[in-house]
Amino acid sequence: MLVREFLRQKGISKAALTDIKFRGGAITVNGEHVTVRHKLCQGDEIVVSFPPETRSEGMEPEDIALDVRYEDEAVLVINKAPYMSTIPSREHPTGSVANALLYHYDKQGSGNTVHIVTRLDRDTSGLMLIAKNRFVHHILSEQQKVKAIRRTYEALVHGRLQGEGTICAPIARKADSIIERTVHEDGQYAVTHYRVLKEYVHCSRVELELETGRTHQIRVHMSYIGHPLLGDDLYGGMRTLISRQALHSKQLTFVHPISGQELTFTAPFPADMIRVIKEAE
């Protein structure tokens, strides 16, 4: 088998091989530099060195604490606080997870750049998966395509919702907005599964799993069935009990891109959602 074929089987993309060739990476077999056309023999030891990664211009490291739930040379799992953007934006140019990650990497002396695998809205709290290099990001992106990365959310929604169900409704960008989404027949296929954990007088605690990953999917779908998230004033929720959408990414499961081991992590409710639950009981 040629080196090229072997590495493609191991998840190294054609683009990554091109980068290795032209941007300073290397491939060695038994300590000798080779090209992708080298023919491998049984027992050969192959080592791939990826070229240095470049960081986005204008994104600066910031000393912001991260709640790290797991970290190794390949991946990072954090429990994101609410009111924290995943990446900088025009409205919130600083204070993002990306800024914090750059500082975290610099402190370790690694020089890594930002590779977000599972994003969260600014006001949504909970678990996020981050790759530490492009190779790992590619493998995890392939897992996402086959739904091998599973995320479970909990939300507090308006009204008394009962039982469990599946919402299958396409989501599109709202015609007069660059932010808001809506259910529309011309939208992208979107499926959300929900299960009611507990009913209160004026709201319900709901567990949700995404079969697809559309922008604002949970928020749009719950509003669509008449039970918008508490605090989600963009989609019909009221901010009398909480000042953000009451949505938390509580569990994350994925296959480690190097070891192949399935890993599961959980994160407890943040303080503001705990307070709402206590007041509702």
Short mmCIF file of the C-alpha atoms (twelve columns), coordinates in Angstrom:
data_MODEL
# 
_entry.id   MODEL 
# 
loop_
_atom_site.group_PDB 
_atom_site.id 
_atom_site.type_symbol 
_atom_site.label_atom_id 
_atom_site.label_alt_id 
_atom_site.label_comp_id 
_atom_site.label_asym_id 
_atom_site.label_seq_id 
_atom_site.Cartn_x 
_atom_site.Cartn_y 
_atom_site.Cartn_z 
_atom_site.pdbx_PDB_model_num 
ATOM 1   C CA . MET A 1   0.000   0.000  0.000  1 
ATOM 2   C CA . LEU A 2   1.202   3.519  -0.793 1 
ATOM 3   C CA . VAL A 3   1.691   6.041  2.011  1 
ATOM 4   C CA . ARG A 4   -1.043  8.186  0.453  1 
ATOM 5   C CA . GLU A 5   -3.610  5.387  0.602  1 
ATOM 6   C CA . PHE A 6   -2.645  4.381  4.135  1 
ATOM 7   C CA . LEU A 7   -2.924  7.930  5.493  1 
ATOM 8   C CA . ARG A 8   -6.259  8.504  3.779  1 
ATOM 9   C CA . GLN A 9   -7.550  5.380  5.554  1 
ATOM 10  C CA . LYS A 10  -6.387  6.936  8.829  1 
ATOM 11  C CA . GLY A 11  -8.488  10.033 8.221  1 
ATOM 12  C CA . ILE A 12  -5.837  12.409 6.872  1 
ATOM 13  C CA . SER A 13  -7.507  14.385 4.099  1 
ATOM 14  C CA . LYS A 14  -6.115  15.214 0.673  1 
ATOM 15  C CA . ALA A 15  -5.945  18.878 1.709  1 
ATOM 16  C CA . ALA A 16  -3.910  17.957 4.786  1 
ATOM 17  C CA . LEU A 17  -1.455  15.969 2.668  1 
ATOM 18  C CA . THR A 18  -1.057  18.966 0.365  1 
ATOM 19  C CA . ASP A 19  -0.321  21.181 3.387  1 
ATOM 20  C CA . ILE A 20  2.283   18.713 4.620  1 
ATOM 21  C CA . LYS A 21  3.991   18.797 1.230  1 
ATOM 22  C CA . PHE A 22  4.051   22.575 0.713  1 
ATOM 23  C CA . ARG A 23  3.825   24.219 4.156  1 
ATOM 24  C CA . GLY A 24  6.541   22.605 6.229  1 
ATOM 25  C CA . GLY A 25  5.216   19.233 7.360  1 
ATOM 26  C CA . ALA A 26  6.939   15.892 6.963  1 
ATOM 27  C CA . ILE A 27  6.277   12.169 6.555  1 
ATOM 28  C CA . THR A 28  8.866   9.637  7.663  1 
ATOM 29  C CA . VAL A 29  8.945   5.860  7.420  1 
ATOM 30  C CA . ASN A 30  11.359  4.158  9.806  1 
ATOM 31  C CA . GLY A 31  13.015  7.542  10.339 1 
ATOM 32  C CA . GLU A 32  13.528  8.304  6.645  1 
ATOM 33  C CA . HIS A 33  11.720  11.139 4.848  1 
ATOM 34  C CA . VAL A 34  9.416   9.834  2.126  1 
ATOM 35  C CA . THR A 35  6.750   11.076 -0.293 1 
ATOM 36  C CA . VAL A 36  3.135   9.914  -0.406 1 
ATOM 37  C CA . ARG A 37  4.108   7.591  -3.274 1 
ATOM 38  C CA . HIS A 38  6.380   5.518  -1.037 1 
ATOM 39  C CA . LYS A 39  5.275   1.874  -0.800 1 
ATOM 40  C CA . LEU A 40  4.813   0.586  2.745  1 
ATOM 41  C CA . CYS A 41  5.796   -2.827 4.042  1 
ATOM 42  C CA . GLN A 42  4.434   -4.735 7.018  1 
ATOM 43  C CA . GLY A 43  6.079   -3.537 10.231 1 
ATOM 44  C CA . ASP A 44  6.977   -0.064 8.937  1 
ATOM 45  C CA . GLU A 45  6.645   2.812  11.396 1 
ATOM 46  C CA . ILE A 46  5.180   5.925  9.819  1 
ATOM 47  C CA . VAL A 47  5.299   9.343  11.497 1 
ATOM 48  C CA . VAL A 48  3.361   12.369 10.234 1 
ATOM 49  C CA . SER A 49  4.345   15.888 11.283 1 
ATOM 50  C CA . PHE A 50  1.813   18.577 10.412 1 
ATOM 51  C CA . PRO A 51  2.939   22.114 9.485  1 
ATOM 52  C CA . PRO A 52  2.495   24.940 12.003 1 
ATOM 53  C CA . GLU A 53  -0.994  26.426 12.043 1 
ATOM 54  C CA . THR A 54  -1.675  30.113 11.540 1 
ATOM 55  C CA . ARG A 55  -4.033  32.108 13.709 1 
ATOM 56  C CA . SER A 56  -6.761  34.420 12.458 1 
ATOM 57  C CA . GLU A 57  -5.682  38.050 12.253 1 
ATOM 58  C CA . GLY A 58  -7.251  40.295 14.836 1 
ATOM 59  C CA . MET A 59  -8.123  37.502 17.280 1 
ATOM 60  C CA . GLU A 60  -6.133  38.165 20.442 1 
ATOM 61  C CA . PRO A 61  -5.514  35.923 23.467 1 
ATOM 62  C CA . GLU A 62  -7.424  37.014 26.567 1 
ATOM 63  C CA . ASP A 63  -6.932  35.890 30.147 1 
ATOM 64  C CA . ILE A 64  -10.409 34.439 30.664 1 
ATOM 65  C CA . ALA A 65  -10.952 31.415 32.892 1 
ATOM 66  C CA . LEU A 66  -12.210 28.260 31.185 1 
ATOM 67  C CA . ASP A 67  -14.051 25.464 32.992 1 
ATOM 68  C CA . VAL A 68  -12.068 22.576 31.456 1 
ATOM 69  C CA . ARG A 69  -13.746 19.191 31.893 1 
ATOM 70  C CA . TYR A 70  -11.248 17.176 29.833 1 
ATOM 71  C CA . GLU A 71  -8.036  17.859 27.936 1 
ATOM 72  C CA . ASP A 72  -5.336  15.878 26.156 1 
ATOM 73  C CA . GLU A 73  -3.098  16.458 23.127 1 
ATOM 74  C CA . ALA A 74  -6.018  16.051 20.691 1 
ATOM 75  C CA . VAL A 75  -9.185  17.506 22.218 1 
ATOM 76  C CA . LEU A 76  -10.561 19.854 24.832 1 
ATOM 77  C CA . VAL A 77  -14.000 19.733 26.479 1 
ATOM 78  C CA . ILE A 78  -15.171 22.843 28.309 1 
ATOM 79  C CA . ASN A 79  -18.287 23.841 30.222 1 
ATOM 80  C CA . LYS A 80  -19.100 27.233 28.700 1 
ATOM 81  C CA . ALA A 81  -20.580 29.922 30.887 1 
ATOM 82  C CA . PRO A 82  -23.660 31.818 29.661 1 
ATOM 83  C CA . TYR A 83  -23.210 35.278 28.118 1 
ATOM 84  C CA . MET A 84  -19.982 34.158 26.394 1 
ATOM 85  C CA . SER A 85  -19.718 34.057 22.602 1 
ATOM 86  C CA . THR A 86  -18.041 31.108 20.914 1 
ATOM 87  C CA . ILE A 87  -16.074 33.354 18.540 1 
ATOM 88  C CA . PRO A 88  -15.720 37.159 18.335 1 
ATOM 89  C CA . SER A 89  -18.398 39.076 16.457 1 
ATOM 90  C CA . ARG A 90  -19.103 42.687 15.542 1 
ATOM 91  C CA . GLU A 91  -21.427 43.013 18.539 1 
ATOM 92  C CA . HIS A 92  -19.066 41.174 20.919 1 
ATOM 93  C CA . PRO A 93  -15.491 41.529 19.587 1 
ATOM 94  C CA . THR A 94  -13.838 40.310 22.800 1 
ATOM 95  C CA . GLY A 95  -14.460 37.908 25.672 1 
ATOM 96  C CA . SER A 96  -15.193 34.858 23.521 1 
ATOM 97  C CA . VAL A 97  -14.288 31.207 23.986 1 
ATOM 98  C CA . ALA A 98  -11.856 31.604 21.072 1 
ATOM 99  C CA . ASN A 99  -10.008 34.448 22.812 1 
ATOM 100 C CA . ALA A 100 -9.801  32.394 26.002 1 
ATOM 101 C CA . LEU A 101 -8.532  29.338 24.104 1 
ATOM 102 C CA . LEU A 102 -5.661  31.271 22.527 1 
ATOM 103 C CA . TYR A 103 -4.535  32.425 25.972 1 
ATOM 104 C CA . HIS A 104 -4.919  28.882 27.312 1 
ATOM 105 C CA . TYR A 105 -2.756  27.490 24.496 1 
ATOM 106 C CA . ASP A 106 -0.133  30.222 24.873 1 
ATOM 107 C CA . LYS A 107 0.087   29.481 28.582 1 
ATOM 108 C CA . GLN A 108 0.844   25.854 27.672 1 
ATOM 109 C CA . GLY A 109 3.383   26.942 25.057 1 
ATOM 110 C CA . SER A 110 1.595   24.991 22.326 1 
ATOM 111 C CA . GLY A 111 0.826   27.743 19.795 1 
ATOM 112 C CA . ASN A 112 -2.408  25.973 18.754 1 
ATOM 113 C CA . THR A 113 -5.189  27.866 17.040 1 
ATOM 114 C CA . VAL A 114 -8.972  27.629 17.436 1 
ATOM 115 C CA . HIS A 115 -10.931 24.640 16.072 1 
ATOM 116 C CA . ILE A 116 -14.482 24.643 17.458 1 
ATOM 117 C CA . VAL A 117 -16.325 21.370 16.820 1 
ATOM 118 C CA . THR A 118 -19.621 21.980 18.649 1 
ATOM 119 C CA . ARG A 119 -20.672 25.617 18.900 1 
ATOM 120 C CA . LEU A 120 -23.131 27.121 21.339 1 
ATOM 121 C CA . ASP A 121 -25.110 30.352 21.132 1 
ATOM 122 C CA . ARG A 122 -23.733 33.174 23.263 1 
ATOM 123 C CA . ASP A 123 -26.439 32.849 25.926 1 
ATOM 124 C CA . THR A 124 -26.512 29.033 25.956 1 
ATOM 125 C CA . SER A 125 -24.402 27.357 28.631 1 
ATOM 126 C CA . GLY A 126 -22.808 23.927 28.790 1 
ATOM 127 C CA . LEU A 127 -20.439 21.487 27.156 1 
ATOM 128 C CA . MET A 128 -18.436 22.278 24.029 1 
ATOM 129 C CA . LEU A 129 -16.013 20.051 22.101 1 
ATOM 130 C CA . ILE A 130 -12.847 21.624 20.686 1 
ATOM 131 C CA . ALA A 131 -10.191 20.070 18.451 1 
ATOM 132 C CA . LYS A 132 -6.562  21.047 18.952 1 
ATOM 133 C CA . ASN A 133 -5.485  20.791 15.325 1 
ATOM 134 C CA . ARG A 134 -6.895  20.536 11.805 1 
ATOM 135 C CA . PHE A 135 -6.370  16.792 11.581 1 
ATOM 136 C CA . VAL A 136 -8.431  16.121 14.711 1 
ATOM 137 C CA . HIS A 137 -11.016 18.678 13.596 1 
ATOM 138 C CA . HIS A 138 -11.419 16.827 10.299 1 
ATOM 139 C CA . ILE A 139 -11.966 13.484 12.046 1 
ATOM 140 C CA . LEU A 140 -14.538 14.956 14.439 1 
ATOM 141 C CA . SER A 141 -16.302 16.726 11.565 1 
ATOM 142 C CA . GLU A 142 -16.663 13.359 9.860  1 
ATOM 143 C CA . GLN A 143 -18.162 12.009 13.103 1 
ATOM 144 C CA . GLN A 144 -20.684 14.843 13.039 1 
ATOM 145 C CA . LYS A 145 -21.761 13.893 9.523  1 
ATOM 146 C CA . VAL A 146 -22.663 10.355 10.662 1 
ATOM 147 C CA . LYS A 147 -24.168 11.582 13.968 1 
ATOM 148 C CA . ALA A 148 -21.465 9.939  16.084 1 
ATOM 149 C CA . ILE A 149 -21.254 13.078 18.251 1 
ATOM 150 C CA . ARG A 150 -24.296 13.199 20.503 1 
ATOM 151 C CA . ARG A 151 -25.400 16.189 22.559 1 
ATOM 152 C CA . THR A 152 -28.185 16.275 25.122 1 
ATOM 153 C CA . TYR A 153 -29.657 19.579 26.271 1 
ATOM 154 C CA . GLU A 154 -31.994 20.668 29.036 1 
ATOM 155 C CA . ALA A 155 -34.270 23.653 28.765 1 
ATOM 156 C CA . LEU A 156 -36.932 25.433 30.757 1 
ATOM 157 C CA . VAL A 157 -39.902 26.247 28.536 1 
ATOM 158 C CA . HIS A 158 -43.093 28.242 28.967 1 
ATOM 159 C CA . GLY A 159 -46.250 26.330 29.762 1 
ATOM 160 C CA . ARG A 160 -47.037 22.794 30.847 1 
ATOM 161 C CA . LEU A 161 -45.649 20.441 28.238 1 
ATOM 162 C CA . GLN A 162 -46.319 16.733 28.714 1 
ATOM 163 C CA . GLY A 163 -44.768 13.434 27.660 1 
ATOM 164 C CA . GLU A 164 -42.272 13.222 24.829 1 
ATOM 165 C CA . GLY A 165 -42.231 13.737 21.107 1 
ATOM 166 C CA . THR A 166 -40.340 14.617 17.937 1 
ATOM 167 C CA . ILE A 167 -40.461 17.927 16.105 1 
ATOM 168 C CA . CYS A 168 -39.713 17.591 12.392 1 
ATOM 169 C CA . ALA A 169 -39.955 21.045 10.834 1 
ATOM 170 C CA . PRO A 170 -37.593 22.690 8.293  1 
ATOM 171 C CA . ILE A 171 -35.750 25.814 9.433  1 
ATOM 172 C CA . ALA A 172 -34.853 28.816 7.280  1 
ATOM 173 C CA . ARG A 173 -33.459 32.294 7.841  1 
ATOM 174 C CA . LYS A 174 -36.287 34.767 8.425  1 
ATOM 175 C CA . ALA A 175 -36.685 36.978 5.364  1 
ATOM 176 C CA . ASP A 176 -36.249 40.325 7.118  1 
ATOM 177 C CA . SER A 177 -33.508 39.309 9.592  1 
ATOM 178 C CA . ILE A 178 -29.873 38.196 9.475  1 
ATOM 179 C CA . ILE A 179 -30.153 36.581 12.914 1 
ATOM 180 C CA . GLU A 180 -33.627 35.156 13.376 1 
ATOM 181 C CA . ARG A 181 -34.694 31.764 12.018 1 
ATOM 182 C CA . THR A 182 -38.168 30.415 11.393 1 
ATOM 183 C CA . VAL A 183 -39.952 27.230 10.390 1 
ATOM 184 C CA . HIS A 184 -40.520 27.371 6.632  1 
ATOM 185 C CA . GLU A 185 -41.267 24.760 4.004  1 
ATOM 186 C CA . ASP A 186 -38.229 25.880 1.979  1 
ATOM 187 C CA . GLY A 187 -35.888 25.581 4.960  1 
ATOM 188 C CA . GLN A 188 -33.317 22.945 5.866  1 
ATOM 189 C CA . TYR A 189 -34.436 19.605 7.259  1 
ATOM 190 C CA . ALA A 190 -34.425 19.754 11.068 1 
ATOM 191 C CA . VAL A 191 -35.421 17.212 13.742 1 
ATOM 192 C CA . THR A 192 -35.541 17.676 17.521 1 
ATOM 193 C CA . HIS A 193 -36.517 14.996 20.055 1 
ATOM 194 C CA . TYR A 194 -37.847 16.103 23.437 1 
ATOM 195 C CA . ARG A 195 -38.845 14.491 26.738 1 
ATOM 196 C CA . VAL A 196 -40.498 16.306 29.625 1 
ATOM 197 C CA . LEU A 197 -38.615 15.739 32.891 1 
ATOM 198 C CA . LYS A 198 -40.858 17.760 35.188 1 
ATOM 199 C CA . GLU A 199 -43.837 20.096 35.003 1 
ATOM 200 C CA . TYR A 200 -44.204 23.178 37.173 1 
ATOM 201 C CA . VAL A 201 -47.081 25.637 37.487 1 
ATOM 202 C CA . HIS A 202 -46.008 27.930 34.653 1 
ATOM 203 C CA . CYS A 203 -43.118 26.119 32.959 1 
ATOM 204 C CA . SER A 204 -41.650 22.695 32.175 1 
ATOM 205 C CA . ARG A 205 -38.185 21.187 32.395 1 
ATOM 206 C CA . VAL A 206 -37.389 19.436 29.120 1 
ATOM 207 C CA . GLU A 207 -34.580 17.184 27.878 1 
ATOM 208 C CA . LEU A 208 -33.749 17.567 24.183 1 
ATOM 209 C CA . GLU A 209 -31.613 15.752 21.623 1 
ATOM 210 C CA . LEU A 210 -30.776 17.063 18.177 1 
ATOM 211 C CA . GLU A 211 -30.882 14.826 15.153 1 
ATOM 212 C CA . THR A 212 -29.722 17.782 13.047 1 
ATOM 213 C CA . GLY A 213 -27.775 20.893 13.990 1 
ATOM 214 C CA . ARG A 214 -29.450 23.956 12.496 1 
ATOM 215 C CA . THR A 215 -28.865 27.458 13.832 1 
ATOM 216 C CA . HIS A 216 -31.163 28.172 16.815 1 
ATOM 217 C CA . GLN A 217 -32.833 24.790 16.216 1 
ATOM 218 C CA . ILE A 218 -34.082 24.074 19.743 1 
ATOM 219 C CA . ARG A 219 -35.223 27.657 20.233 1 
ATOM 220 C CA . VAL A 220 -37.104 27.753 16.930 1 
ATOM 221 C CA . HIS A 221 -38.694 24.319 17.328 1 
ATOM 222 C CA . MET A 222 -39.898 24.863 20.894 1 
ATOM 223 C CA . SER A 223 -41.388 28.214 19.920 1 
ATOM 224 C CA . TYR A 224 -43.017 26.534 16.908 1 
ATOM 225 C CA . ILE A 225 -44.946 24.116 19.144 1 
ATOM 226 C CA . GLY A 226 -46.040 26.919 21.446 1 
ATOM 227 C CA . HIS A 227 -43.510 26.432 24.263 1 
ATOM 228 C CA . PRO A 228 -40.687 28.962 23.782 1 
ATOM 229 C CA . LEU A 229 -37.715 28.869 26.119 1 
ATOM 230 C CA . LEU A 230 -37.855 31.021 29.224 1 
ATOM 231 C CA . GLY A 231 -35.855 34.183 28.617 1 
ATOM 232 C CA . ASP A 232 -35.755 33.747 24.830 1 
ATOM 233 C CA . ASP A 233 -37.366 37.013 23.790 1 
ATOM 234 C CA . LEU A 234 -36.223 36.553 20.180 1 
ATOM 235 C CA . TYR A 235 -38.613 33.608 19.828 1 
ATOM 236 C CA . GLY A 236 -41.470 34.583 22.115 1 
ATOM 237 C CA . GLY A 237 -40.069 33.838 25.563 1 
ATOM 238 C CA . MET A 238 -40.355 36.187 28.557 1 
ATOM 239 C CA . ARG A 239 -37.424 37.502 30.575 1 
ATOM 240 C CA . THR A 240 -39.284 37.857 33.859 1 
ATOM 241 C CA . LEU A 241 -37.582 34.797 35.435 1 
ATOM 242 C CA . ILE A 242 -34.216 34.650 33.640 1 
ATOM 243 C CA . SER A 243 -32.344 37.129 31.440 1 
ATOM 244 C CA . ARG A 244 -31.251 34.645 28.751 1 
ATOM 245 C CA . GLN A 245 -32.685 31.623 26.970 1 
ATOM 246 C CA . ALA A 246 -32.845 28.864 29.601 1 
ATOM 247 C CA . LEU A 247 -30.862 26.320 27.597 1 
ATOM 248 C CA . HIS A 248 -27.953 24.162 28.776 1 
ATOM 249 C CA . SER A 249 -25.827 21.578 26.936 1 
ATOM 250 C CA . LYS A 250 -25.693 18.992 29.723 1 
ATOM 251 C CA . GLN A 251 -24.167 15.894 28.090 1 
ATOM 252 C CA . LEU A 252 -21.669 15.270 25.291 1 
ATOM 253 C CA . THR A 253 -20.638 11.914 23.822 1 
ATOM 254 C CA . PHE A 254 -18.053 11.357 21.080 1 
ATOM 255 C CA . VAL A 255 -15.462 8.846  19.899 1 
ATOM 256 C CA . HIS A 256 -11.937 10.005 20.699 1 
ATOM 257 C CA . PRO A 257 -10.262 10.741 17.339 1 
ATOM 258 C CA . ILE A 258 -6.986  9.031  18.294 1 
ATOM 259 C CA . SER A 259 -7.776  6.271  20.806 1 
ATOM 260 C CA . GLY A 260 -11.166 5.307  19.334 1 
ATOM 261 C CA . GLN A 261 -12.657 5.195  22.853 1 
ATOM 262 C CA . GLU A 262 -16.189 6.525  23.360 1 
ATOM 263 C CA . LEU A 263 -16.185 9.326  25.925 1 
ATOM 264 C CA . THR A 264 -19.153 10.916 27.720 1 
ATOM 265 C CA . PHE A 265 -19.139 14.093 29.803 1 
ATOM 266 C CA . THR A 266 -21.822 15.862 31.808 1 
ATOM 267 C CA . ALA A 267 -22.118 19.381 33.201 1 
ATOM 268 C CA . PRO A 268 -24.466 20.560 35.970 1 
ATOM 269 C CA . PHE A 269 -26.996 23.360 35.564 1 
ATOM 270 C CA . PRO A 270 -25.620 26.907 35.925 1 
ATOM 271 C CA . ALA A 271 -26.717 28.985 38.893 1 
ATOM 272 C CA . ASP A 272 -29.380 31.029 37.091 1 
ATOM 273 C CA . MET A 273 -31.279 27.961 35.861 1 
ATOM 274 C CA . ILE A 274 -31.019 26.308 39.289 1 
ATOM 275 C CA . ARG A 275 -32.541 29.437 40.823 1 
ATOM 276 C CA . VAL A 276 -35.500 29.374 38.400 1 
ATOM 277 C CA . ILE A 277 -36.158 25.695 39.173 1 
ATOM 278 C CA . LYS A 278 -36.086 26.288 42.920 1 
ATOM 279 C CA . GLU A 279 -38.504 29.192 42.590 1 
ATOM 280 C CA . ALA A 280 -40.823 27.092 40.418 1 
ATOM 281 C CA . GLU A 281 -40.980 24.124 42.832 1 
# 
